PDB file of C-alpha atoms in Angstrom:
ATOM      1  CA  MET F   1       0.000   0.000   0.000  1.00  0.00           C
ATOM      2  CA  LEU F   2       2.786   2.407   0.883  1.00  0.00           C
ATOM      3  CA  GLY F   3       4.531   1.581  -2.384  1.00  0.00           C
ATOM      4  CA  VAL F   4       1.430   2.450  -4.388  1.00  0.00           C
ATOM      5  CA  ALA F   5       1.102   5.763  -2.554  1.00  0.00           C
ATOM      6  CA  ALA F   6       4.757   6.584  -3.252  1.00  0.00           C
ATOM      7  CA  LEU F   7       4.258   5.675  -6.914  1.00  0.00           C
ATOM      8  CA  ALA F   8       1.181   7.904  -7.184  1.00  0.00           C
ATOM      9  CA  LEU F   9       2.929  10.820  -5.487  1.00  0.00           C
ATOM     10  CA  GLY F  10       5.942  10.378  -7.736  1.00  0.00           C
ATOM     11  CA  LEU F  11       3.775  10.453 -10.851  1.00  0.00           C
ATOM     12  CA  VAL F  12       2.045  13.629  -9.686  1.00  0.00           C
ATOM     13  CA  LEU F  13       5.406  15.288  -9.044  1.00  0.00           C
ATOM     14  CA  ILE F  14       6.663  14.270 -12.485  1.00  0.00           C
ATOM     15  CA  VAL F  15       3.634  15.800 -14.208  1.00  0.00           C
ATOM     16  CA  GLU F  16       3.779  18.961 -12.092  1.00  0.00           C
ATOM     17  CA  GLY F  17       7.508  19.296 -12.656  1.00  0.00           C
ATOM     18  CA  LEU F  18       7.094  18.944 -16.410  1.00  0.00           C
ATOM     19  CA  VAL F  19       4.515  21.715 -16.502  1.00  0.00           C
ATOM     20  CA  TYR F  20       6.732  24.100 -14.541  1.00  0.00           C
ATOM     21  CA  ALA F  21       9.867  23.149 -16.507  1.00  0.00           C
ATOM     22  CA  LEU F  22       8.361  23.296 -19.989  1.00  0.00           C
ATOM     23  CA  ALA F  23       5.797  26.095 -19.730  1.00  0.00           C
ATOM     24  CA  PRO F  24       6.333  28.444 -16.763  1.00  0.00           C
ATOM     25  CA  GLN F  25       4.557  31.329 -18.537  1.00  0.00           C
ATOM     26  CA  ILE F  26       1.438  29.221 -18.968  1.00  0.00           C
ATOM     27  CA  VAL F  27       1.489  28.416 -15.251  1.00  0.00           C
ATOM     28  CA  GLU F  28       1.617  32.139 -14.453  1.00  0.00           C
ATOM     29  CA  ARG F  29      -1.346  32.822 -16.770  1.00  0.00           C
ATOM     30  CA  MET F  30      -3.294  29.943 -15.202  1.00  0.00           C
ATOM     31  CA  LEU F  31      -2.663  31.361 -11.724  1.00  0.00           C
ATOM     32  CA  GLU F  32      -3.893  34.777 -12.858  1.00  0.00           C
ATOM     33  CA  ALA F  33      -7.011  33.161 -14.331  1.00  0.00           C
ATOM     34  CA  LEU F  34      -7.610  31.276 -11.077  1.00  0.00           C
ATOM     35  CA  ARG F  35      -7.482  34.528  -9.126  1.00  0.00           C
ATOM     36  CA  SER F  36     -10.390  35.838 -11.187  1.00  0.00           C
ATOM     37  CA  ILE F  37     -12.606  32.870 -10.249  1.00  0.00           C
ATOM     38  CA  PRO F  38     -14.652  33.347  -7.057  1.00  0.00           C
ATOM     39  CA  PRO F  39     -13.519  31.242  -4.064  1.00  0.00           C
ATOM     40  CA  GLU F  40     -16.781  29.261  -4.030  1.00  0.00           C
ATOM     41  CA  ALA F  41     -16.281  28.213  -7.651  1.00  0.00           C
ATOM     42  CA  ARG F  42     -12.651  27.258  -6.935  1.00  0.00           C
ATOM     43  CA  ARG F  43     -13.832  25.166  -4.002  1.00  0.00           C
ATOM     44  CA  THR F  44     -16.391  23.425  -6.240  1.00  0.00           C
ATOM     45  CA  ILE F  45     -13.759  22.757  -8.908  1.00  0.00           C
ATOM     46  CA  GLY F  46     -11.441  21.379  -6.231  1.00  0.00           C
ATOM     47  CA  MET F  47     -14.126  19.070  -4.868  1.00  0.00           C
ATOM     48  CA  LEU F  48     -14.934  17.824  -8.382  1.00  0.00           C
ATOM     49  CA  ALA F  49     -11.232  17.134  -8.960  1.00  0.00           C
ATOM     50  CA  LEU F  50     -11.033  15.317  -5.621  1.00  0.00           C
ATOM     51  CA  VAL F  51     -14.051  13.133  -6.371  1.00  0.00           C
ATOM     52  CA  SER F  52     -12.788  12.423  -9.903  1.00  0.00           C
ATOM     53  CA  GLY F  53      -9.415  11.402  -8.504  1.00  0.00           C
ATOM     54  CA  LEU F  54     -11.014   9.131  -5.926  1.00  0.00           C
ATOM     55  CA  ILE F  55     -13.128   7.476  -8.611  1.00  0.00           C
ATOM     56  CA  LEU F  56     -10.072   6.939 -10.818  1.00  0.00           C
ATOM     57  CA  VAL F  57      -8.087   5.458  -7.930  1.00  0.00           C
ATOM     58  CA  TRP F  58     -10.981   3.197  -6.982  1.00  0.00           C
ATOM     59  CA  LEU F  59     -11.417   2.136 -10.615  1.00  0.00           C
ATOM     60  CA  GLY F  60      -7.718   1.434 -11.010  1.00  0.00           C
ATOM     61  CA  LYS F  61      -7.652  -0.568  -7.793  1.00  0.00           C
ATOM     62  CA  SER F  62     -10.753  -2.512  -8.873  1.00  0.00           C
ATOM     63  CA  LEU F  63      -9.117  -3.377 -12.195  1.00  0.00           C
ATOM     64  CA  GLY F  64      -6.127  -4.830 -10.375  1.00  0.00           C
ATOM     65  CA  ALA F  65      -3.553  -2.038 -10.437  1.00  0.00           C
TER      66      ALA F  65
END
């Protein structure tokens, strides 16, 4: 279980690192765009991302990953 968590965290860090390394200007524009979204909408988007991630993890675990 701990190995799977480390693998998942490593994959997230790889993707995040690639975005910052390859397109830092896009990250800055995305942050500016996020500031223009009301906090309630950001919270809703975050919850949707959380639920989507949980569903994907559950699905992957159910399929034998």
